[in-house]
Amino acid sequence: MTEAWKQHWPEYLIEAACLGFFMIAAFTFGTLLEHPASPLHQMIADPLSRRFLMGLAMGATAVTITYSPWGKQSGAHINPSTTITFFRLGKVAPWDVVFYIVFQFIGGLAGALLASLVLSTWVSHPSVHYVVTTPGSAGAGIAFAAEIGISFILMTVILNVSNKTRWHKFTGLCAGVLIATYITFEAPISGMSMNLARTVASALPAQHWTGLWIYITAPLIGMLAAA
């Protein structure tokens, strides 16, 4: 454990910072697009169009993180299920898994709490509600299946593209496109999480834990199945 910390503590902190940045972006764009007093919300009445813009914003955020110097240094997992999957494939050492996951949760929570402090009543408004991930009207079972499906596809694409010499540089871009697509079309079904640390980061300030078991199990099942 001590040796892992000495060698890789910068990567652990980077994981925290990257997911913190992702959460700040999610809270900011979610507020701009969904708060009824926001000029952008008033300008765009169609929910699908707003989700499309949210998808573009968060997909671009993910791509920026992946290709940033920090993202390249840590691998930009920013997701416990991704880290566990890479461990399953022998790409991450056991203590690195522990520290990566701990700092992903710390960073996600820090980013969410900071954004909550700055955005205050805007992000807490019911229409934004800290951009929590919750099952849609189709129910928990459908949300569970959907989370497995989108996680499986994402990891399948990442592993296939990253392992092809000709295409590996496009791995982050492919992931960003999938995130944008999922937010646009899948978000009403499961909230589009794929990431327990991201879900907990929103759930804590919102004190909204509906369907947490889905986001604990489904992303991990989907990504490990892909591996």
PDB file of N, CA and C in Angstrom, residues 10 22 33 37 40 44 72 77 80 106 116 131-132 140 155 174 180 182 202 220-221 227:
ATOM      1  N   PRO A  10       0.198  11.010  -7.491  1.00  0.00           N
ATOM      2  CA  PRO A  10      -0.302  12.043  -8.421  1.00  0.00           C
ATOM      3  C   PRO A  10      -1.488  11.554  -9.248  1.00  0.00           C
ATOM      4  N   PHE A  22     -15.753  17.035 -13.808  1.00  0.00           N
ATOM      5  CA  PHE A  22     -16.907  16.498 -14.528  1.00  0.00           C
ATOM      6  C   PHE A  22     -18.206  16.847 -13.803  1.00  0.00           C
ATOM      7  N   LEU A  33     -29.570  24.515 -18.481  1.00  0.00           N
ATOM      8  CA  LEU A  33     -30.530  23.956 -19.428  1.00  0.00           C
ATOM      9  C   LEU A  33     -31.887  23.636 -18.812  1.00  0.00           C
ATOM     10  N   ALA A  37     -35.907  29.461 -14.844  1.00  0.00           N
ATOM     11  CA  ALA A  37     -35.571  30.880 -14.967  1.00  0.00           C
ATOM     12  C   ALA A  37     -34.376  31.119 -15.890  1.00  0.00           C
ATOM     13  N   LEU A  40     -31.565  30.100 -21.334  1.00  0.00           N
ATOM     14  CA  LEU A  40     -31.356  28.989 -22.259  1.00  0.00           C
ATOM     15  C   LEU A  40     -32.524  28.003 -22.206  1.00  0.00           C
ATOM     16  N   ILE A  44     -35.223  27.125 -25.300  1.00  0.00           N
ATOM     17  CA  ILE A  44     -35.334  25.784 -25.877  1.00  0.00           C
ATOM     18  C   ILE A  44     -36.411  25.020 -25.115  1.00  0.00           C
ATOM     19  N   LYS A  72      -4.342  11.846 -19.535  1.00  0.00           N
ATOM     20  CA  LYS A  72      -3.405  10.895 -20.121  1.00  0.00           C
ATOM     21  C   LYS A  72      -2.526  10.258 -19.045  1.00  0.00           C
ATOM     22  N   HIS A  77      -9.829   7.186 -15.853  1.00  0.00           N
ATOM     23  CA  HIS A  77     -10.890   6.217 -15.544  1.00  0.00           C
ATOM     24  C   HIS A  77     -12.139   6.957 -15.065  1.00  0.00           C
ATOM     25  N   PRO A  80     -15.452   4.019 -10.922  1.00  0.00           N
ATOM     26  CA  PRO A  80     -15.047   2.788 -10.224  1.00  0.00           C
ATOM     27  C   PRO A  80     -15.202   1.530 -11.063  1.00  0.00           C
ATOM     28  N   ILE A 106     -14.048  10.781  -3.628  1.00  0.00           N
ATOM     29  CA  ILE A 106     -13.693  12.053  -2.990  1.00  0.00           C
ATOM     30  C   ILE A 106     -13.810  13.203  -3.983  1.00  0.00           C
ATOM     31  N   SER A 116     -22.635  22.892  -5.714  1.00  0.00           N
ATOM     32  CA  SER A 116     -23.861  23.141  -4.950  1.00  0.00           C
ATOM     33  C   SER A 116     -23.756  24.438  -4.161  1.00  0.00           C
ATOM     34  N   VAL A 131     -28.864  17.251 -10.582  1.00  0.00           N
ATOM     35  CA  VAL A 131     -28.695  16.306 -11.701  1.00  0.00           C
ATOM     36  C   VAL A 131     -28.553  14.858 -11.217  1.00  0.00           C
ATOM     37  N   VAL A 132     -29.448  14.461 -10.320  1.00  0.00           N
ATOM     38  CA  VAL A 132     -29.411  13.096  -9.796  1.00  0.00           C
ATOM     39  C   VAL A 132     -29.749  12.094 -10.890  1.00  0.00           C
ATOM     40  N   ALA A 140     -37.659   0.396 -12.182  1.00  0.00           N
ATOM     41  CA  ALA A 140     -36.300   0.042 -11.800  1.00  0.00           C
ATOM     42  C   ALA A 140     -35.741  -1.098 -12.651  1.00  0.00           C
ATOM     43  N   MET A 155     -17.877  -0.020 -22.664  1.00  0.00           N
ATOM     44  CA  MET A 155     -16.633  -0.730 -22.416  1.00  0.00           C
ATOM     45  C   MET A 155     -16.207  -1.557 -23.619  1.00  0.00           C
ATOM     46  N   CYS A 174     -14.552   8.398 -29.088  1.00  0.00           N
ATOM     47  CA  CYS A 174     -15.655   7.428 -29.180  1.00  0.00           C
ATOM     48  C   CYS A 174     -16.466   7.400 -27.886  1.00  0.00           C
ATOM     49  N   ALA A 180     -22.620  11.423 -25.124  1.00  0.00           N
ATOM     50  CA  ALA A 180     -23.557  12.407 -25.675  1.00  0.00           C
ATOM     51  C   ALA A 180     -24.834  11.725 -26.169  1.00  0.00           C
ATOM     52  N   TYR A 182     -26.046   8.760 -25.207  1.00  0.00           N
ATOM     53  CA  TYR A 182     -26.788   8.201 -24.071  1.00  0.00           C
ATOM     54  C   TYR A 182     -27.583   9.278 -23.336  1.00  0.00           C
ATOM     55  N   SER A 202     -24.056  13.216  -6.767  1.00  0.00           N
ATOM     56  CA  SER A 202     -25.306  13.966  -6.885  1.00  0.00           C
ATOM     57  C   SER A 202     -26.274  13.630  -5.765  1.00  0.00           C
ATOM     58  N   LEU A 220     -21.167  -2.133 -13.222  1.00  0.00           N
ATOM     59  CA  LEU A 220     -20.101  -3.118 -13.039  1.00  0.00           C
ATOM     60  C   LEU A 220     -20.393  -4.409 -13.801  1.00  0.00           C
ATOM     61  N   ILE A 221     -21.638  -4.849 -13.763  1.00  0.00           N
ATOM     62  CA  ILE A 221     -22.018  -6.053 -14.514  1.00  0.00           C
ATOM     63  C   ILE A 221     -21.783  -5.837 -16.009  1.00  0.00           C
ATOM     64  N   ALA A 227     -15.648  -6.998 -20.720  1.00  0.00           N
ATOM     65  CA  ALA A 227     -14.256  -7.464 -20.574  1.00  0.00           C
ATOM     66  C   ALA A 227     -14.146  -8.951 -20.817  1.00  0.00           C
TER      67      ALA A 227
END
